[in-house]
Coordinates of C-alpha atoms in Angstrom, one line a residue:
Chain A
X639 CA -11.4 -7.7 23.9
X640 CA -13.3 -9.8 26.3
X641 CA -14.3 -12.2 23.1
X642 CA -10.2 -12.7 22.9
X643 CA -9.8 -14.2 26.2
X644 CA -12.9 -16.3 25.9
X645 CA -11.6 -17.4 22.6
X646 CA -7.7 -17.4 22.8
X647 CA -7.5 -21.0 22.2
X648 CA -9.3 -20.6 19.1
X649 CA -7.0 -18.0 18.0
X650 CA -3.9 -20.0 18.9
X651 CA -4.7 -22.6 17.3
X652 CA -5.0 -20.8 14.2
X653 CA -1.9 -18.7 14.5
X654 CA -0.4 -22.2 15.1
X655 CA -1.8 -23.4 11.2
X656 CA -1.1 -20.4 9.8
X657 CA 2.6 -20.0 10.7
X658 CA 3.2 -23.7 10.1
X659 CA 1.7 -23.5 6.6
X660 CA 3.5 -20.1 5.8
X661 CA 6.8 -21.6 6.7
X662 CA 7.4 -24.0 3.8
X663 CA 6.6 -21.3 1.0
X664 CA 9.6 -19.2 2.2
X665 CA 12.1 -22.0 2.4
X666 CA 11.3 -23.4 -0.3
X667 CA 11.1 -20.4 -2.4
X668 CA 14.6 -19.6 -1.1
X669 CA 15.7 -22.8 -1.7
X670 CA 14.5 -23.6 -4.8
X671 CA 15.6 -19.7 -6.5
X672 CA 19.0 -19.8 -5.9
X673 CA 19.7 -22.3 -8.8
X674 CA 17.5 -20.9 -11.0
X675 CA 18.9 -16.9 -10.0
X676 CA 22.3 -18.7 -10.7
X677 CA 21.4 -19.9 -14.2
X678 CA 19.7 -16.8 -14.9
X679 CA 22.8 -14.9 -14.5
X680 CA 25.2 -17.7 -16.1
X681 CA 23.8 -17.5 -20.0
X682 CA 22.9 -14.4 -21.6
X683 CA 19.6 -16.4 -23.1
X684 CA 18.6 -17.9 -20.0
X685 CA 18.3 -14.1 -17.5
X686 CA 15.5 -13.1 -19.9
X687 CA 13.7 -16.1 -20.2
X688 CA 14.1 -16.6 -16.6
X689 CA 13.1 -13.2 -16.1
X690 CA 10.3 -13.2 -18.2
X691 CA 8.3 -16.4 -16.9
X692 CA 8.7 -15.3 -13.4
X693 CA 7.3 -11.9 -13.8
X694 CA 3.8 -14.1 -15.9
X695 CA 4.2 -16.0 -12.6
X696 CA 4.2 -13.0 -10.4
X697 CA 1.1 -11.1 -11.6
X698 CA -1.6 -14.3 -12.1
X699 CA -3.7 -12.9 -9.1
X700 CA -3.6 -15.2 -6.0
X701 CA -7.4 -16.6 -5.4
X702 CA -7.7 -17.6 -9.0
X703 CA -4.0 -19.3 -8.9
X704 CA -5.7 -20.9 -5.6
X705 CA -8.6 -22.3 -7.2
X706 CA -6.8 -23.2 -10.5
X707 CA -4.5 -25.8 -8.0
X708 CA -7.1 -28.2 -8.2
X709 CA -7.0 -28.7 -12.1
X710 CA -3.1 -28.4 -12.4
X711 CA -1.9 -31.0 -9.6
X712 CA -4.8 -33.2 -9.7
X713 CA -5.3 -32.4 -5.3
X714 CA -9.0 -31.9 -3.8
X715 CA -10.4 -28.2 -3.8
X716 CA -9.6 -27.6 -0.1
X717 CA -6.5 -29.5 0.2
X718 CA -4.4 -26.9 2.4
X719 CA -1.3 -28.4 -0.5
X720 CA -3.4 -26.0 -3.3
X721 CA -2.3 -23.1 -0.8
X722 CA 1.2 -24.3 0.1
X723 CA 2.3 -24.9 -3.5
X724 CA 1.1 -21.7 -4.9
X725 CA 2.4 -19.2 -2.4
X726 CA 5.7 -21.1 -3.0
X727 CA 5.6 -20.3 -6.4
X728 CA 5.1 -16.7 -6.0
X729 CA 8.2 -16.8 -3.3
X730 CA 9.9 -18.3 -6.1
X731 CA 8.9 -16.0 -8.2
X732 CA 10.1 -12.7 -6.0
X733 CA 13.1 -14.6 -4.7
X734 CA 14.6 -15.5 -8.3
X735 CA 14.7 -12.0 -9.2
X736 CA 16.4 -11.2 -6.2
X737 CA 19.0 -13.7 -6.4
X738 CA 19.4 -12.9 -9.8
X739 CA 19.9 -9.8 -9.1
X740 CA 22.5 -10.5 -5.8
X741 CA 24.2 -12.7 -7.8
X742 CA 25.1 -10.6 -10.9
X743 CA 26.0 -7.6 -9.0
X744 CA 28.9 -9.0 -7.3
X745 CA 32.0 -7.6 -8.6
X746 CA 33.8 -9.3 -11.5
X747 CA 37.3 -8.4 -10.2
X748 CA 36.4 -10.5 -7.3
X749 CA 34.7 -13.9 -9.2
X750 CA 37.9 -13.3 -11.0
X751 CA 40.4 -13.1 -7.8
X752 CA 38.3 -16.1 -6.1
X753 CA 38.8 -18.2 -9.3
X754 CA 42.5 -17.0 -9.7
X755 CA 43.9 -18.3 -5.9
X756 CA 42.2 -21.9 -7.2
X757 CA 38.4 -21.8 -6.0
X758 CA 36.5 -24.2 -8.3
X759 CA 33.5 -22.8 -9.5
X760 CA 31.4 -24.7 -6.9
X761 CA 33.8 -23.6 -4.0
X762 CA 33.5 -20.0 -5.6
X763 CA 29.5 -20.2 -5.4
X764 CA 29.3 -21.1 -2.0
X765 CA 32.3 -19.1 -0.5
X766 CA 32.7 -16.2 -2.4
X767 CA 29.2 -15.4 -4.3
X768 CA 26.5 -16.4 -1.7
X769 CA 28.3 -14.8 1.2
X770 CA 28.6 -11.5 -1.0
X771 CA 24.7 -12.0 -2.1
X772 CA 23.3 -12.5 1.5
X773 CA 22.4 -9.0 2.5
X774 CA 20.3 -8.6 -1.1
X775 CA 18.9 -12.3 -0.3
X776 CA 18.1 -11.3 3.2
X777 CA 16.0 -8.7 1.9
X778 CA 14.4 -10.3 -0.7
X779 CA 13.1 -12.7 2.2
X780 CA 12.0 -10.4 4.4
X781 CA 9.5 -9.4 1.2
X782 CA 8.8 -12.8 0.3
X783 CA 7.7 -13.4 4.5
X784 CA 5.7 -10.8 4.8
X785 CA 3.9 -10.8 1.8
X786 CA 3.4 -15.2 2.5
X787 CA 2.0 -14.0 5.6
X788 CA -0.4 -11.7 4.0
X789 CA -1.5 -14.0 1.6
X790 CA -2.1 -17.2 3.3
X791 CA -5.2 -15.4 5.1
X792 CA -7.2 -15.5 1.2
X793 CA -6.3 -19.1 2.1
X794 CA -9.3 -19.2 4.7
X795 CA -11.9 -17.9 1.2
X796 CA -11.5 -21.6 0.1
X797 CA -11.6 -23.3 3.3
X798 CA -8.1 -23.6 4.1
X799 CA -8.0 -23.3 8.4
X800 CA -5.8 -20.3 8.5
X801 CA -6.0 -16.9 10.6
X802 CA -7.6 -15.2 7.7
X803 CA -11.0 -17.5 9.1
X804 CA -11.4 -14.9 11.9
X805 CA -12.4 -12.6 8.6
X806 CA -14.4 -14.2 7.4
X807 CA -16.2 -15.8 10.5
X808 CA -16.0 -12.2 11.5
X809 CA -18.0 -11.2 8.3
X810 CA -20.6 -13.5 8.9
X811 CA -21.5 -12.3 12.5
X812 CA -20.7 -9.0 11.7
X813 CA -17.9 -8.9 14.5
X814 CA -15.6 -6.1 14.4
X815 CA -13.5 -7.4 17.2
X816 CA -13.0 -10.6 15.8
X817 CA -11.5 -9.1 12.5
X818 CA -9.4 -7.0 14.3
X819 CA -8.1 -9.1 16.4
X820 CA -7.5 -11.5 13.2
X821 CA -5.3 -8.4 11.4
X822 CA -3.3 -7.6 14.7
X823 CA -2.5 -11.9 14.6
X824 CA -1.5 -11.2 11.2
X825 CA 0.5 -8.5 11.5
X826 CA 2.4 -10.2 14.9
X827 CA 3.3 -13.6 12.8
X828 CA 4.6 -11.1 10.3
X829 CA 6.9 -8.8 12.7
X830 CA 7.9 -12.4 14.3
X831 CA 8.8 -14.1 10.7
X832 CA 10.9 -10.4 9.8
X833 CA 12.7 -10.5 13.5
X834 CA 13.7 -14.2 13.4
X835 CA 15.4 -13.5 9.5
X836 CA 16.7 -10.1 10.7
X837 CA 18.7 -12.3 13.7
X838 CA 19.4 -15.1 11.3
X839 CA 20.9 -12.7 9.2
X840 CA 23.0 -11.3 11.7
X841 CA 24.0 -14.7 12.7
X842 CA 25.1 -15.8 9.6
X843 CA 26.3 -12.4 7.7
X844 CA 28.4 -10.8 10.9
X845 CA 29.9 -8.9 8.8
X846 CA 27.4 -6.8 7.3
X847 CA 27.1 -4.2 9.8
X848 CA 30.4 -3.1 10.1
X849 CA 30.2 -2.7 6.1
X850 CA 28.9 0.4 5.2
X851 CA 28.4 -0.3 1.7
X852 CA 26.8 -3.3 1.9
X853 CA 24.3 -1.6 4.4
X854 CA 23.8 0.5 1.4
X855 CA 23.2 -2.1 -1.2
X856 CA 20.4 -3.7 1.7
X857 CA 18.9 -0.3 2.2
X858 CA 18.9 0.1 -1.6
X859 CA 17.4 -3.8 -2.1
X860 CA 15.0 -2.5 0.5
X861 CA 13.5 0.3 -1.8
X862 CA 13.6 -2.0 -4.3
X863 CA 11.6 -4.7 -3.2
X864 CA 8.8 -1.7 -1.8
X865 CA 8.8 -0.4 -5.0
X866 CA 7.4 -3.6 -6.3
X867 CA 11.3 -5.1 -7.6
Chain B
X928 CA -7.5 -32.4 -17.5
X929 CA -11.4 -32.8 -17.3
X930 CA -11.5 -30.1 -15.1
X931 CA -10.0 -27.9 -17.2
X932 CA -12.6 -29.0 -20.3
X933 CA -15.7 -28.6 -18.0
X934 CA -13.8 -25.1 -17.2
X935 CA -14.1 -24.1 -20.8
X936 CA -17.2 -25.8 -21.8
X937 CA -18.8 -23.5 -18.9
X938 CA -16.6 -20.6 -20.6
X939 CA -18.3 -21.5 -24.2
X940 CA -22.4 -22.0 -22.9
X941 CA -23.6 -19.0 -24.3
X942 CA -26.1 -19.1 -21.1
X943 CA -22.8 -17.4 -19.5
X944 CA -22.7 -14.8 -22.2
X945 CA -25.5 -12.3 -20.8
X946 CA -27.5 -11.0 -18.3
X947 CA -26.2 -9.4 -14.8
X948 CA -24.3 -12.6 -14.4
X949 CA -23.1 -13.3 -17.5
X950 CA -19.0 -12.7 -18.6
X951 CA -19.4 -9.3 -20.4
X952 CA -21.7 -7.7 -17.5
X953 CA -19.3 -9.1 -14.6
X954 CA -15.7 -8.3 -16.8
X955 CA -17.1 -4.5 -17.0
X956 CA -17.6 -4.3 -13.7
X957 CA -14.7 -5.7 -13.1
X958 CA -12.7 -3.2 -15.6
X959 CA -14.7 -0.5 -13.7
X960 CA -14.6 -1.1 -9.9
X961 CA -10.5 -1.4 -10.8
X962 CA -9.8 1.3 -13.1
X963 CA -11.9 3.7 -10.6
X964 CA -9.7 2.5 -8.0
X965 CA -6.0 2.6 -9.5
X966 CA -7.7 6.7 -10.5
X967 CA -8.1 7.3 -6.7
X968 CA -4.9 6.2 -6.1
X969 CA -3.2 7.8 -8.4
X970 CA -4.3 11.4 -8.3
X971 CA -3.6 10.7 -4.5
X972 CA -0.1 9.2 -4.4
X973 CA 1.9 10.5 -7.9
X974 CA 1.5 13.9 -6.5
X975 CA 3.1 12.8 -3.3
X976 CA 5.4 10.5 -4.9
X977 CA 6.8 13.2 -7.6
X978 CA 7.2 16.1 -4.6
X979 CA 9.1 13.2 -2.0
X980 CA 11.4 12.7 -5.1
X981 CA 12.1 16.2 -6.0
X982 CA 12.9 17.4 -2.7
X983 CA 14.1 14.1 -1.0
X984 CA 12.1 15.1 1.9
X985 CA 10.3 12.5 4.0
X986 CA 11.4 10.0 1.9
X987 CA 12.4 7.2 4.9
X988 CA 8.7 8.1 6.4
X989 CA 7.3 6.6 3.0
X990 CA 9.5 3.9 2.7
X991 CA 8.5 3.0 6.2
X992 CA 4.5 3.4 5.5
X993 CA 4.7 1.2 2.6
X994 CA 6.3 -1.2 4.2
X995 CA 4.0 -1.0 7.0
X996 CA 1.2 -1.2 4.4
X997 CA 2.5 -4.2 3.2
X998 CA 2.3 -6.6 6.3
X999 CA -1.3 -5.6 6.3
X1000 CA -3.6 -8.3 5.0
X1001 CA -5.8 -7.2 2.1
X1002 CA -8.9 -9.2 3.4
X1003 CA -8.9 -8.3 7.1
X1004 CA -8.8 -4.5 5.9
X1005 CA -11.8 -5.3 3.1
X1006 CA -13.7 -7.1 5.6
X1007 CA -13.0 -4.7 8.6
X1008 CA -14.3 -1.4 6.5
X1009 CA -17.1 -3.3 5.2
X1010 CA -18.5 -4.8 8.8
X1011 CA -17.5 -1.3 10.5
X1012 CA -19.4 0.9 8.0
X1013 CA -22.4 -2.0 8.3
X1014 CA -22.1 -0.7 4.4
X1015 CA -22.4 -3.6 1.4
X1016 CA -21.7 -1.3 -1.3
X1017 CA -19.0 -0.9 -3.3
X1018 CA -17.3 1.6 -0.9
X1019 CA -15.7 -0.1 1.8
X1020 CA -13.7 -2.4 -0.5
X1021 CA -12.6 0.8 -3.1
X1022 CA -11.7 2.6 0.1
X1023 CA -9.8 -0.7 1.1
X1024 CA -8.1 -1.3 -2.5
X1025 CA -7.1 2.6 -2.8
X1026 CA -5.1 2.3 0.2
X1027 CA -3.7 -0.7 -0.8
X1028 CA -2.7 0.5 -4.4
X1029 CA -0.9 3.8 -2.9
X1030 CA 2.5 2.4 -2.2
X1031 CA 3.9 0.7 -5.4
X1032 CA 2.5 4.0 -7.0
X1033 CA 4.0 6.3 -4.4
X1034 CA 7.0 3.9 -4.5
X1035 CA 7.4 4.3 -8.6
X1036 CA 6.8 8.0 -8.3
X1037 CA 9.8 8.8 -6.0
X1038 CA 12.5 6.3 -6.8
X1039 CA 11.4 7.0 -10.6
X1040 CA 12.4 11.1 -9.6
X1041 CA 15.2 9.7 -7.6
X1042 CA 16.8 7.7 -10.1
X1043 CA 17.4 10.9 -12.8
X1044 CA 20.7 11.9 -13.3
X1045 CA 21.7 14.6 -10.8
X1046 CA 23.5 16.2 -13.3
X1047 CA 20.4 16.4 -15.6
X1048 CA 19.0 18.3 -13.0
X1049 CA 21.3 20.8 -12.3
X1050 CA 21.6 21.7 -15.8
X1051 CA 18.4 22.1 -16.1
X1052 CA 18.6 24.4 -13.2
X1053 CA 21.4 26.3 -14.4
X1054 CA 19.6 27.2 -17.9
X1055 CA 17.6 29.0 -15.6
X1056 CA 14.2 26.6 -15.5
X1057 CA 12.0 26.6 -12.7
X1058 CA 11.8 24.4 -9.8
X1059 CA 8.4 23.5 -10.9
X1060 CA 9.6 23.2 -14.9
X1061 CA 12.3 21.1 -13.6
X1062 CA 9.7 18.7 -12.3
X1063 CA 7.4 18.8 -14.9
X1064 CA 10.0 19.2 -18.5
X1065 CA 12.7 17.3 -17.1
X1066 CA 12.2 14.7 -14.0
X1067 CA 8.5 14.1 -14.9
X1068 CA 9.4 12.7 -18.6
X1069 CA 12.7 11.1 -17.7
X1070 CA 10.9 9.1 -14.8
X1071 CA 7.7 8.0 -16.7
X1072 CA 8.9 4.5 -17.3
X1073 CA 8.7 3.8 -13.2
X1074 CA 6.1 5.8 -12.7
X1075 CA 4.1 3.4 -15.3
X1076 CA 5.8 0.8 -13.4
X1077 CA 4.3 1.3 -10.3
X1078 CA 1.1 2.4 -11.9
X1079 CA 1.3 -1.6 -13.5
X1080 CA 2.5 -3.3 -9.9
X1081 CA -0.9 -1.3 -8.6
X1082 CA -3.4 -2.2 -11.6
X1083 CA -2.5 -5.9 -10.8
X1084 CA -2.9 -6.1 -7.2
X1085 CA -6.0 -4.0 -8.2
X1086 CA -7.4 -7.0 -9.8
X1087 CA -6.2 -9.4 -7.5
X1088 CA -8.3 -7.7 -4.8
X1089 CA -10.9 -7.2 -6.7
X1090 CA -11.5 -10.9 -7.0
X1091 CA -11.4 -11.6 -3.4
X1092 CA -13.5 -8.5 -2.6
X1093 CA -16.2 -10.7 -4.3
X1094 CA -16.8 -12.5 -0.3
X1095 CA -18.6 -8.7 0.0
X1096 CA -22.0 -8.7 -2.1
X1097 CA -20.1 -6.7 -5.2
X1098 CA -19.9 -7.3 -8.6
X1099 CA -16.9 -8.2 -11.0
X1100 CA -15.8 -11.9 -11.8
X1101 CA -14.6 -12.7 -8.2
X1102 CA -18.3 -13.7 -7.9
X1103 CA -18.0 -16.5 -10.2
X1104 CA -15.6 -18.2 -7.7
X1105 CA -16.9 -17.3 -4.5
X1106 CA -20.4 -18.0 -5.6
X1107 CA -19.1 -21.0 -7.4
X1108 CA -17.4 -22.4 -4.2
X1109 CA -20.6 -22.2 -2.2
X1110 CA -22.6 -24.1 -5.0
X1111 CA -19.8 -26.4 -5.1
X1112 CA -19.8 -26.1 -8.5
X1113 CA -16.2 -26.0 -9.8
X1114 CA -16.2 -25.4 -13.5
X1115 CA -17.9 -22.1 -12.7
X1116 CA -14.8 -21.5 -10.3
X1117 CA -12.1 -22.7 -12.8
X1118 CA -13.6 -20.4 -15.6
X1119 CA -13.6 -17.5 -13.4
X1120 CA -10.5 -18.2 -12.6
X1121 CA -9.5 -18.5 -16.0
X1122 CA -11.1 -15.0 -17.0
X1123 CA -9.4 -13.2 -13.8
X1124 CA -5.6 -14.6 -15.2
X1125 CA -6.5 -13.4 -18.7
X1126 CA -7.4 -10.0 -17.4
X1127 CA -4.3 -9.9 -15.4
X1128 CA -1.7 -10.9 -17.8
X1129 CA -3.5 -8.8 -20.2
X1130 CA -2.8 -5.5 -17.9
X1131 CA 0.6 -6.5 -17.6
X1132 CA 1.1 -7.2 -21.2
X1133 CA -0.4 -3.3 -22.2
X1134 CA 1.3 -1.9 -19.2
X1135 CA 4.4 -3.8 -20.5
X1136 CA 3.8 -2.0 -23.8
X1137 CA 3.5 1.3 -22.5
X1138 CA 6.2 1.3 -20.4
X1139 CA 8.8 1.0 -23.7
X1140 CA 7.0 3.5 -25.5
X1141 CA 7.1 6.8 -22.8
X1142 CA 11.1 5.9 -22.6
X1143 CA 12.0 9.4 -24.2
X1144 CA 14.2 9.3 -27.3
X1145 CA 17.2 9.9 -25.8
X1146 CA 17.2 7.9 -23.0
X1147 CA 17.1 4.6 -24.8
X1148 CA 20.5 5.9 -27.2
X1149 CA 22.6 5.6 -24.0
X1150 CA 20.2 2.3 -22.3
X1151 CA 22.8 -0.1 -20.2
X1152 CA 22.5 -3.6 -21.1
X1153 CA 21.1 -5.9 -18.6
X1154 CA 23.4 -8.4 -18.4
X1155 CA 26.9 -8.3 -16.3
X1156 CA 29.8 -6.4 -17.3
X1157 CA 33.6 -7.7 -17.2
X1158 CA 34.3 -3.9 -15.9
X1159 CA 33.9 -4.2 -12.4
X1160 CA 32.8 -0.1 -11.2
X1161 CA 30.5 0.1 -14.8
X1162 CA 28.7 -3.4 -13.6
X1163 CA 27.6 -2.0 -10.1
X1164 CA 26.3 0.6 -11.8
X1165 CA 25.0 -1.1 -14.6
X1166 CA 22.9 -3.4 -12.8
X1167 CA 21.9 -1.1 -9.8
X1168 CA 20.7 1.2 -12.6
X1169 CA 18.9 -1.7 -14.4
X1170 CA 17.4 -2.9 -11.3
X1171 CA 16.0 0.3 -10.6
X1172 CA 14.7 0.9 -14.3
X1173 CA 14.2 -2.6 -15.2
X1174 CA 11.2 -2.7 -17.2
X1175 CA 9.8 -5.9 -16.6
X1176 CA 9.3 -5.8 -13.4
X1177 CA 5.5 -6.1 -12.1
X1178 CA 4.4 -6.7 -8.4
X1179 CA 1.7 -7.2 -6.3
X1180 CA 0.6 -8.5 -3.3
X1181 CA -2.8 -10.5 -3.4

């Protein structure tokens, strides 16, 4: 413990590069998926092909994807982008098959009833079928955050400055504290990423927990998402 | 572009064909370390998995493991083992990887007993089977497909890890991009890279395969589209049920 406090700026300092680098593959994941979950779901073609390339996406392993960067967007080997871009393309990957799925389980009846007192179908999307889609969303994030998190410490294996250098710094000296210390960081940007969407959640979706069902439809998201979607 | 070319001119030298360090040497070991590892797991967590699904008991206390599982990263546990046991074999990291490949398997076990029809069950109950024929003739076959399905979210995040466990002095093609980092050599990074994406989508591609074939007969008769339903209760269901038994649906983590 003693080599915390003689090192905390150290280990600020990376906790401060790896929550500012995990950031922008969640937003734009989330971002970026809800057009695509909304063509998926608009043509009968489109869900599988959708579908289909963003399951490929989903299981090309992580350090290889890293390394491959290079060669696809023409950037330097440890540019921190290689990192950024390919964690947001596995958010996007998870998060399209979520919204896919929030988006095509909302009730016909009501798309119907939305589109029969006059919404246009861009007043429906953003009143009607995004509200109804949040709790699934929410949990879909809540995957995506955690598993960023996780991931952006594999970063550190190609030189990106990132918590996950206390590992392997920690390998090196053969430190025990030190890697400790780096999975407790790991796991405290995580529980702080999952708390801050949790209260943005109940910010913006007051609703859900009077709602029993859609408690229901989170918890069964939830087991979804833990099962591996 | 000319990355990519020195990538598979490095793929091609037939200097990278044998030896301890050449593809076929590093791809079975590879093959090995991960197929050991996703056998651990499994004759570890489907056990668990089928008996939380068949008696719904402490199902919420391994929902709340995996999750907990999850936010853990897969280096920091690879290199902690490894520096704790002061032990370079291959043993910290299988340790490491086996915990890491219980949930999804624990997590297709259960929800795939979970997600059989009730009904099914009490019929098979009423014609007088046993609790553990019940598990075995009727949950066991009707749940295969997510059982598979877990077993394939595991065997990828299997091979992921494998890869990165490479930083530890083990075999298996993760060498020929943490070695190729430290030579600064990055065609020999790129190829591996290359090798460890073919290997993966392979996996998912047989896993894929597999996963259609143990659907019983009967099952795939009365198979719900995947697409939404006018009928408003039917689509719920319909894609609740699809969600749960999509097929295509691999995971993992590293």
């Amino acid at each position: 413990m003693s080599w915390l406090w003689s090192n905390f700026d150290l280990v600020w300092t990376l906790t401060v590069a790896h929550v500012s680098l995990s950031v922008f593959p969640i937003i734009i994941g989330f971002i970026v998926s809800l057009p695509i979950g909304w063509l998926a779901n608009r043509y009968h073609a489109s869900r599988g092909v959708v579908l289909s390339v963003v399951g490929i996406l989903y299981a090309i392993p992580s350090l290889p994807l890293f390394v491959a960067m290079p060669a696809l967007i023409g950037t330097k080997i440890l540019d921190p982008i290689n990192v950024v871009v390919a964690l947001s393309l596995y958010a996007l990957a998870l998060m399209v098959r979520t919204a896919a799925d929030a988006l095509g389980s909302i009730s016909g009846d009501v798309l119907q009833s939305a589109t029969a007192v006059g919404f246009s179908s861009w007043q429906r999307f953003w009143k009607v079928e995004l509200p109804l889609a949040g709790p699934v969303l929410l949990a879909g994030l809540r995957v995506v955050s955690v598993s960023t998190v996780s991931l952006l410490s594999i970063g550190s294996l190609i030189g990106v400055t990132t918590l996950g250098n206390l590992f392997t710094d920690g390998l090196n000296r053969y430190f025990t504290d030190e890697v400790i210390i780096g999975i407790v960081a790991i796991v405290i940007v995580a529980l702080v990423f999952d708390t801050v969407l949790v209260l943005l959640g109940r910010l913006l979706m007051p609703w859900t927990r009077a709602d029993r069902r859609s408690n229901r439809t989170v918890r069964r998201a939830a087991l979804k998402a833990v099962s591996g979607q | 572009m000319t990355d990519v070319l020195a990538a598979f001119a490095w793929l091609a030298d037939p200097a990278h064909w044998s030896g301890v360090d050449g593809i076929p040497n590093r791809l079975a070991e590879h093959i090995g370390y991960s197929a050991l590892t996703l056998l651990i797991a499994a004759v570890i967590a489907i056990p668990i998995g089928l008996a939380i699904g068949h008696t719904g008991r402490f199902r919420g206390l391994a929902i709340g493991l995996s999750g907990a599982l999850r936010a853990i990263p897969t280096l920091g546990l690879l290199v902690y083992l490894a520096v704790v046991t002061l032990n370079l074999s291959i043993v910290p990291p299988l340790i490491a990887l086996t915990i890491l490949a219980i949930p999804p398997l624990l997590a297709g076990a259960y929800s795939g007993v979970e997600s059989v029809d009730r009904r099914t069950v009490d019929a098979a109950r009423a014609v007088g089977m046993t609790e553990f024929q019940i598990l075995t003739k009727v949950e066991l076959p009707l749940s295969l497909p997510l059982v598979i399905g877990g077993l394939r979210s595991a065997a990828l995040q299997v091979i992921a890890t494998w890869t990165v466990a490479a930083i530890l002095p083990v075999g298996g093609l993760g060498r020929y991009l943490i070695d190729g980092l430290a030579l600064r050599r990055y065609d020999e990074m790129l190829a591996g890279s290359i090798l460890v994406v073919a290997l993966a989508l392979v996996t998912d591609g047989v896993f894929a395969i597999v996963q259609r074939l143990v659907v019983p007969r009967g099952v795939t008769l009365g198979k719900v589209a995947d697409v939404r339903t006018k009928e408003p209760r039917r689509s719920t269901r319909a894609t609740t049920a699809s969600a749960t038994a999509d097929p295509a649906a691999p995971s993992q983590l590293t």
